[in-house]
Amino acid sequence: MEKFFKPRSVALVGASSKKGKIGYEIFKNVIKSKVKAYPVNPNRKKIFGKKCYKSLDEIKDRIDLAVIAVEADKCIEELEKCGKKGIENIVIISGGFKEIGKIEAEKKIVELGRKYKMRIIGPNCIGVFNSENGFNTFFQRNMDLPKKGNVAIMTQSGTFGIALLEKCATEGIGVTKFVSYGNKADVNEIDLLKYFKNDKKTDIIAIYAEEIGKDFFEIKNEKIVVVLKSGRSELGQKAAFLHTGAMASNYKIFEGACKQRNIIFADDFEEFFGVLKILAMRGLPSGGKVAIVTNGAGPGVMACDFAGEARNIEIAEIVDLTGSATARDFIEAVEKRREDIIILTFVFQDSPLAESLKELYYGLKNSGKYFIAICMGGRFVEEQKKKLLKLKIPVFEEPRIAINSIDKIVGYSLRK
């Protein structure tokens, strides 16, 4: 599996010199990581200044990874060439297989993989990303990619994957590696979990899935796993099948299996990202006692409403400092608290606080408490949000997401 993320040489079948083409964008991203790259296109002599090969057969050097981005009906032929050349790791970007009913074509991919002992990611995916060396097989442009961190991401949906990567980049959450595995003809969530559970740089494993096999729950794993699964309704299951060819599974049974194995199960994308954000920035809390410290009662009251429905956390104290609160008032209130989690709800627009923000951030930086922040507003508030994120304080706009996310985390911690 390591060669998917750290290849020394990569061949792109379907490379293009035309801007906007999938083969153009992939090759552009591949060469940025400084790997030895071989474009394959029978109609070009050079792409990005590199010699272009008419076929994989022409490449004399050993290839660690082949990326295939041609029409579906040409993929089988190209995959056979990969096998004959001894390439062991393949990413098939191309779609047009079981997700549109071409089940036999996808079976052929599996047969060739076994025949030549190849490991194959895809088809119908965007491939991989490694934050350590910057290597990726994406055909997207204008993407913000995250820095190095401790979160590994595996997703059947490239679209969800892109959104998650960009949100991680925006909010300063670091990622180790990313895999979009699409139809999972060969490499699936079981292979990836086995890989990431042994990856020393990964502490948290995030999974978006439309289908997960029961063997997944038999894997012994000490790392935190957070799952978002779609296909909970009949209509959703049909949509999942059309997307990646995923087969229907009983959603309630799946949710129960997650709880039994102490896997954090997110209800929607916002909660999924909220859980990841808190874990990546703050880790696990020591318990479920919560204090709310605020200079504006509204968000605190809403947080209490949702906390009243929560299963694992308990609001032990609400400290309303009122709109006259300064940074010193916040820091003094925080230091008196002995609860496991402190939720700070800020009205940054209030003048007494706005005038003393430098003191606020200095005090929060040196506090050592387990903080979660809630704030709402426009440009000025967004500026303060960025400063909180730099202090590794997870920030939320919606109290519901903050409460539900930390409740899931505390539940995991209590069962651990």
Coordinates of C-alpha atoms in Angstrom, one line a residue:
M1 CA 0.0 0.0 0.0
E2 CA 2.9 2.3 0.7
K3 CA 3.7 2.8 -3.0
F4 CA 0.3 4.5 -3.5
F5 CA 1.5 7.3 -1.3
K6 CA 5.2 7.3 -1.9
P7 CA 5.9 6.2 -5.5
R8 CA 9.3 7.0 -6.9
S9 CA 8.0 6.7 -10.5
V10 CA 4.5 7.2 -11.9
A11 CA 3.0 6.6 -15.3
L12 CA -0.2 8.4 -16.3
V13 CA -2.1 6.6 -19.0
G14 CA -4.3 9.3 -20.6
A15 CA -2.1 12.2 -20.0
S16 CA -3.1 15.3 -21.9
S17 CA -1.5 18.6 -23.0
K18 CA -4.9 20.3 -23.2
K19 CA -5.8 22.5 -20.2
G20 CA -9.0 21.5 -18.6
K21 CA -8.7 17.8 -19.5
I22 CA -8.6 15.3 -16.7
G23 CA -5.3 13.9 -17.9
Y24 CA -3.8 17.4 -18.0
E25 CA -4.7 18.3 -14.4
I26 CA -3.6 14.9 -13.0
F27 CA -0.2 15.1 -14.7
K28 CA 0.2 18.7 -13.5
N29 CA -0.4 17.6 -9.9
V30 CA 1.8 14.5 -10.2
I31 CA 4.9 16.4 -11.4
K32 CA 4.5 19.0 -8.7
S33 CA 5.5 16.4 -6.1
K34 CA 8.9 15.9 -7.9
V35 CA 8.3 12.1 -8.6
K36 CA 9.7 10.7 -11.8
A37 CA 6.7 11.0 -14.1
Y38 CA 5.9 9.3 -17.4
P39 CA 3.0 10.6 -19.6
V40 CA 1.4 8.1 -21.9
N41 CA -0.5 9.4 -24.9
P42 CA -0.1 8.1 -28.4
N43 CA -0.9 11.5 -29.9
R44 CA 1.7 13.6 -28.2
K45 CA 5.5 13.8 -28.2
K46 CA 5.9 15.9 -25.0
I47 CA 3.7 17.0 -22.1
F48 CA 4.9 19.6 -19.7
G49 CA 8.4 19.2 -21.3
K50 CA 8.5 15.5 -20.6
K51 CA 8.8 12.8 -23.2
C52 CA 5.5 11.3 -24.0
Y53 CA 5.2 7.6 -24.6
K54 CA 2.8 6.0 -27.1
S55 CA 2.2 3.0 -24.7
L56 CA 3.3 1.7 -21.4
D57 CA 5.3 -0.9 -23.3
E58 CA 7.7 1.8 -24.5
I59 CA 8.8 2.8 -20.9
K60 CA 11.9 0.9 -20.1
D61 CA 12.2 2.0 -16.4
R62 CA 10.5 0.4 -13.5
I63 CA 7.1 2.0 -12.6
D64 CA 5.9 2.0 -9.0
L65 CA 2.4 3.4 -9.7
A66 CA 0.2 3.6 -12.8
V67 CA -2.7 6.1 -12.9
I68 CA -5.3 5.3 -15.6
A69 CA -7.5 8.1 -16.9
V70 CA -8.9 6.9 -20.2
E71 CA -12.4 5.9 -21.4
A72 CA -13.8 2.9 -19.5
D73 CA -13.7 0.6 -22.5
K74 CA -10.0 1.1 -22.8
C75 CA -9.2 0.6 -19.2
I76 CA -9.1 -3.2 -19.3
E77 CA -6.5 -3.2 -22.1
E78 CA -4.3 -0.7 -20.2
L79 CA -4.7 -2.6 -17.0
E80 CA -3.4 -5.8 -18.8
K81 CA -0.4 -3.8 -20.0
C82 CA 0.3 -2.7 -16.4
G83 CA 0.2 -6.4 -15.3
K84 CA 2.6 -7.5 -18.0
K85 CA 5.0 -4.8 -17.2
G86 CA 5.0 -5.8 -13.5
I87 CA 3.4 -2.6 -12.1
E88 CA 1.9 -3.6 -8.8
N89 CA -0.1 -0.5 -7.8
I90 CA -2.8 1.0 -10.0
V91 CA -5.3 3.9 -9.5
I92 CA -8.2 3.9 -12.0
I93 CA -9.7 7.3 -12.1
S94 CA -12.1 6.5 -14.9
G95 CA -15.8 5.9 -14.2
G96 CA -18.3 3.9 -16.3
F97 CA -18.3 0.5 -14.6
K98 CA -20.8 -1.1 -12.1
E99 CA -22.2 2.3 -11.2
I100 CA -23.8 2.3 -14.6
G101 CA -24.5 -1.4 -14.8
K102 CA -21.3 -2.6 -16.4
I103 CA -20.7 -5.2 -13.7
E104 CA -18.8 -7.6 -16.0
A105 CA -16.2 -4.9 -16.9
E106 CA -15.5 -4.3 -13.2
K107 CA -15.2 -8.1 -12.6
K108 CA -12.6 -8.1 -15.3
I109 CA -10.6 -5.5 -13.3
V110 CA -10.7 -7.7 -10.3
E111 CA -9.6 -10.8 -12.4
L112 CA -6.6 -9.0 -13.8
G113 CA -5.6 -7.6 -10.4
R114 CA -5.5 -11.2 -9.0
K115 CA -3.8 -12.6 -12.1
Y116 CA -0.9 -10.2 -12.0
K117 CA -1.0 -9.6 -8.2
M118 CA -1.8 -5.9 -8.6
R119 CA -3.5 -3.7 -6.0
I120 CA -6.1 -1.4 -7.5
I121 CA -7.8 1.7 -6.2
G122 CA -11.0 2.6 -8.0
P123 CA -12.4 2.7 -10.5
N124 CA -14.5 5.9 -10.4
C125 CA -12.4 7.8 -7.9
I126 CA -10.0 10.7 -7.6
G127 CA -7.2 8.6 -6.0
V128 CA -4.8 9.6 -3.3
F129 CA -3.1 12.5 -1.5
N130 CA -0.1 12.4 0.8
S131 CA 0.5 15.5 2.8
E132 CA 4.1 14.5 3.7
N133 CA 5.4 14.8 0.1
G134 CA 2.5 16.6 -1.6
F135 CA 1.8 13.7 -4.0
N136 CA -1.7 13.5 -5.3
T137 CA -3.6 12.1 -8.3
F138 CA -6.4 14.7 -8.4
F139 CA -7.9 16.1 -11.5
Q140 CA -9.4 19.1 -9.6
R141 CA -7.8 22.6 -9.8
N142 CA -7.9 25.6 -7.4
M143 CA -8.0 23.2 -4.4
D144 CA -6.7 24.2 -1.0
L145 CA -4.9 21.1 0.4
P146 CA -4.3 20.7 4.2
K147 CA -1.0 20.7 6.0
K148 CA 0.6 17.7 7.7
G149 CA -1.4 16.3 10.7
N150 CA -2.8 13.3 12.3
V151 CA -6.1 12.6 10.4
A152 CA -6.3 10.0 7.7
I153 CA -9.3 10.2 5.3
M154 CA -10.9 7.4 3.3
T155 CA -13.9 8.1 1.2
Q156 CA -16.0 6.5 -1.5
S157 CA -17.1 9.9 -2.7
G158 CA -14.5 12.2 -4.3
T159 CA -16.9 15.2 -3.9
F160 CA -17.2 14.6 -0.1
G161 CA -13.4 14.1 0.0
I162 CA -12.7 17.4 -1.8
A163 CA -15.0 19.2 0.6
L164 CA -13.4 17.7 3.6
L165 CA -9.9 18.3 2.5
E166 CA -10.7 22.0 1.8
K167 CA -12.4 22.5 5.1
C168 CA -9.4 20.9 6.9
A169 CA -7.2 23.3 5.0
T170 CA -9.3 26.3 5.8
E171 CA -9.6 25.5 9.5
G172 CA -6.0 24.4 10.0
I173 CA -6.6 20.7 10.5
G174 CA -3.7 18.5 9.4
V175 CA -4.0 15.3 7.4
T176 CA -1.7 12.4 7.0
K177 CA -3.1 10.7 3.9
F178 CA -6.2 10.7 1.8
V179 CA -7.8 8.0 -0.3
S180 CA -10.8 8.2 -2.6
Y181 CA -11.6 4.6 -3.5
G182 CA -14.8 4.9 -5.5
N183 CA -16.3 1.5 -6.5
K184 CA -13.7 -0.4 -4.4
A185 CA -13.3 -3.1 -7.0
D186 CA -10.1 -4.2 -5.2
V187 CA -8.8 -1.9 -2.4
N188 CA -11.6 -1.3 0.1
E189 CA -12.3 0.1 3.5
I190 CA -10.9 -3.1 5.2
D191 CA -7.5 -2.8 3.4
L192 CA -7.3 0.9 4.2
L193 CA -8.2 0.5 7.9
K194 CA -5.6 -2.2 8.2
Y195 CA -3.1 0.1 6.6
F196 CA -3.9 3.3 8.6
K197 CA -4.2 1.5 12.0
N198 CA -0.4 0.7 11.6
D199 CA 0.5 4.2 10.2
K200 CA 2.5 5.8 13.0
K201 CA 1.5 9.3 11.9
T202 CA -2.2 8.7 12.0
D203 CA -4.2 9.0 15.2
I204 CA -7.7 9.6 13.8
I205 CA -9.3 7.7 10.8
A206 CA -12.2 9.5 9.0
I207 CA -14.4 7.5 6.7
Y208 CA -17.2 8.4 4.4
A209 CA -18.9 5.3 3.0
E210 CA -21.9 4.3 1.0
E211 CA -21.3 0.6 1.8
I212 CA -19.2 -1.1 4.4
G213 CA -18.7 -4.9 4.6
K214 CA -19.3 -6.7 7.9
D215 CA -15.6 -7.8 8.1
F216 CA -14.7 -4.2 8.7
F217 CA -16.1 -4.6 12.2
E218 CA -13.9 -7.6 13.0
I219 CA -10.6 -5.6 12.7
K220 CA -8.9 -4.9 16.0
N221 CA -8.0 -1.2 16.1
E222 CA -6.9 1.1 18.8
K223 CA -7.2 4.4 16.8
I224 CA -10.2 6.7 16.8
V225 CA -12.5 6.0 13.9
V226 CA -15.2 8.4 12.8
V227 CA -17.7 7.3 10.2
L228 CA -20.3 9.1 8.1
K229 CA -22.5 6.7 6.1
S230 CA -25.0 7.6 3.5
G231 CA -27.8 5.4 2.1
R232 CA -30.0 5.4 5.2
S233 CA -33.3 5.7 3.2
E234 CA -34.5 3.6 0.2
L235 CA -34.0 6.6 -2.0
G236 CA -30.5 7.2 -0.6
Q237 CA -29.6 3.6 -1.2
K238 CA -30.7 3.9 -4.9
A239 CA -28.6 7.0 -5.3
A240 CA -25.6 5.3 -3.7
F241 CA -25.9 2.4 -6.1
L242 CA -26.0 4.8 -9.1
H243 CA -23.0 6.6 -7.6
T244 CA -20.6 3.8 -6.8
G245 CA -22.6 0.7 -7.3
A246 CA -23.0 0.3 -3.5
M247 CA -25.3 -2.4 -2.3
A248 CA -28.0 -1.6 0.2
S249 CA -27.4 -2.4 3.9
N250 CA -29.6 -1.9 7.0
Y251 CA -28.8 1.5 8.4
K252 CA -29.9 0.8 12.0
I253 CA -27.9 -2.5 12.1
F254 CA -24.8 -0.6 10.8
E255 CA -25.3 2.2 13.4
G256 CA -25.6 -0.5 16.1
A257 CA -22.4 -2.2 14.9
C258 CA -20.5 1.1 15.2
K259 CA -21.6 1.6 18.8
Q260 CA -20.7 -2.0 19.7
R261 CA -17.2 -1.5 18.3
N262 CA -16.9 2.0 19.7
I263 CA -16.7 3.7 16.3
I264 CA -17.9 7.3 16.4
F265 CA -21.0 7.5 14.1
A266 CA -21.8 11.0 12.7
D267 CA -25.3 11.9 11.6
D268 CA -24.4 14.4 8.9
F269 CA -21.4 16.1 7.3
E270 CA -21.4 19.1 9.6
E271 CA -21.3 16.8 12.7
F272 CA -18.7 14.6 10.9
F273 CA -16.4 17.6 10.4
G274 CA -17.2 18.9 13.9
V275 CA -16.1 15.7 15.5
L276 CA -12.9 15.6 13.5
K277 CA -12.1 19.2 14.2
I278 CA -12.4 18.8 18.0
L279 CA -10.4 15.6 18.1
A280 CA -7.6 17.0 15.8
M281 CA -7.3 20.2 17.9
R282 CA -8.1 19.1 21.4
G283 CA -7.9 15.3 21.6
L284 CA -10.2 13.4 24.0
P285 CA -11.6 15.2 27.1
S286 CA -11.1 13.8 30.6
G287 CA -14.8 13.6 31.2
G288 CA -18.2 14.9 30.3
K289 CA -18.8 17.8 32.7
V290 CA -19.3 21.1 30.8
A291 CA -19.2 24.7 31.7
I292 CA -20.5 27.5 29.4
V293 CA -18.8 30.9 29.8
T294 CA -20.5 33.6 27.7
N295 CA -20.9 37.4 27.2
G296 CA -24.1 36.8 25.3
A297 CA -26.8 34.5 26.7
G298 CA -28.5 33.5 23.4
P299 CA -26.0 31.0 22.0
G300 CA -25.5 29.7 25.6
V301 CA -29.2 29.0 26.0
M302 CA -29.3 27.3 22.6
A303 CA -26.3 25.1 23.6
C304 CA -28.2 24.2 26.8
D305 CA -31.3 23.2 24.8
F306 CA -29.2 20.7 22.7
A307 CA -27.2 19.6 25.8
G308 CA -30.5 18.6 27.4
E309 CA -31.0 16.1 24.6
A310 CA -27.4 14.8 24.7
R311 CA -26.6 11.4 26.1
N312 CA -23.0 11.8 27.4
I313 CA -22.3 15.4 28.5
E314 CA -23.7 17.3 31.4
I315 CA -23.9 21.1 31.7
A316 CA -22.6 21.7 35.2
E317 CA -22.4 25.5 35.1
I318 CA -23.4 28.5 33.0
V319 CA -21.5 31.7 33.6
D320 CA -23.1 34.8 32.0
L321 CA -20.6 37.6 32.0
T322 CA -23.0 39.9 30.2
G323 CA -22.2 42.3 27.4
S324 CA -19.9 44.4 29.7
A325 CA -17.4 41.5 29.9
T326 CA -13.7 42.2 29.0
A327 CA -11.0 39.7 28.2
R328 CA -9.9 39.7 31.9
D329 CA -13.4 38.7 32.9
F330 CA -13.4 35.8 30.5
I331 CA -9.9 34.6 31.6
E332 CA -10.7 34.9 35.4
A333 CA -14.0 33.0 34.9
V334 CA -12.2 30.3 32.9
E335 CA -9.5 29.8 35.5
K336 CA -12.0 29.2 38.2
R337 CA -13.7 26.4 36.3
R338 CA -12.9 22.8 37.1
E339 CA -15.2 21.2 34.5
D340 CA -13.7 18.9 31.9
I341 CA -14.9 21.0 28.9
I342 CA -15.4 24.7 28.7
I343 CA -17.6 26.1 25.9
L344 CA -16.9 29.8 25.2
T345 CA -19.6 31.6 23.5
F346 CA -18.3 35.0 22.3
V347 CA -20.1 38.1 21.1
F348 CA -16.9 39.6 19.7
Q349 CA -18.8 42.7 18.5
D350 CA -19.4 43.9 22.1
S351 CA -17.0 46.9 22.7
P352 CA -15.5 45.8 26.1
L353 CA -14.4 42.5 24.6
A354 CA -13.4 43.9 21.2
E355 CA -11.1 46.4 22.9
S356 CA -9.2 43.7 24.9
L357 CA -8.8 40.9 22.4
K358 CA -5.1 40.7 22.6
E359 CA -5.3 40.0 26.3
L360 CA -8.0 37.4 25.6
Y361 CA -5.9 35.4 23.1
Y362 CA -2.8 35.6 25.4
G363 CA -4.9 34.2 28.3
L364 CA -6.5 31.4 26.3
K365 CA -3.1 30.4 24.8
N366 CA -1.6 29.9 28.3
S367 CA -4.7 28.4 30.0
G368 CA -4.4 24.7 29.2
K369 CA -8.1 24.1 29.5
Y370 CA -10.2 22.0 27.0
F371 CA -11.9 24.8 25.0
I372 CA -14.6 24.8 22.4
A373 CA -15.8 28.1 21.0
I374 CA -19.1 29.3 19.5
C375 CA -19.3 32.7 17.7
M376 CA -21.6 34.2 15.1
G377 CA -21.2 37.2 12.8
G378 CA -19.6 38.7 9.7
R379 CA -16.1 39.8 8.7
F380 CA -14.8 40.9 12.1
V381 CA -16.0 37.6 13.7
E382 CA -14.4 35.6 10.9
E383 CA -11.1 37.3 11.7
Q384 CA -11.4 36.3 15.3
K385 CA -12.3 32.8 14.3
K386 CA -9.0 32.5 12.5
K387 CA -7.2 33.6 15.6
L388 CA -8.9 31.0 17.7
L389 CA -8.2 28.3 15.2
K390 CA -4.5 29.2 15.4
L391 CA -4.7 28.6 19.1
K392 CA -6.1 25.1 18.2
I393 CA -9.5 26.0 19.7
P394 CA -12.2 24.5 17.5
V395 CA -14.8 27.1 16.5
F396 CA -18.5 26.6 15.7
E397 CA -21.2 29.0 14.5
E398 CA -24.1 26.6 15.2
P399 CA -24.5 25.5 18.9
R400 CA -26.2 22.3 17.8
I401 CA -23.2 21.1 15.9
A402 CA -20.8 22.0 18.7
I403 CA -22.9 20.1 21.3
N404 CA -23.6 17.1 19.2
S405 CA -20.0 16.7 18.2
I406 CA -18.6 16.9 21.7
D407 CA -21.3 14.6 22.9
K408 CA -20.3 11.9 20.4
I409 CA -16.6 12.3 21.5
V410 CA -17.4 12.0 25.2
G411 CA -19.5 8.9 24.5
Y412 CA -16.5 7.4 22.7
S413 CA -14.2 8.3 25.6
L414 CA -16.5 6.9 28.2
R415 CA -16.7 3.5 26.4
K416 CA -13.0 3.4 25.7

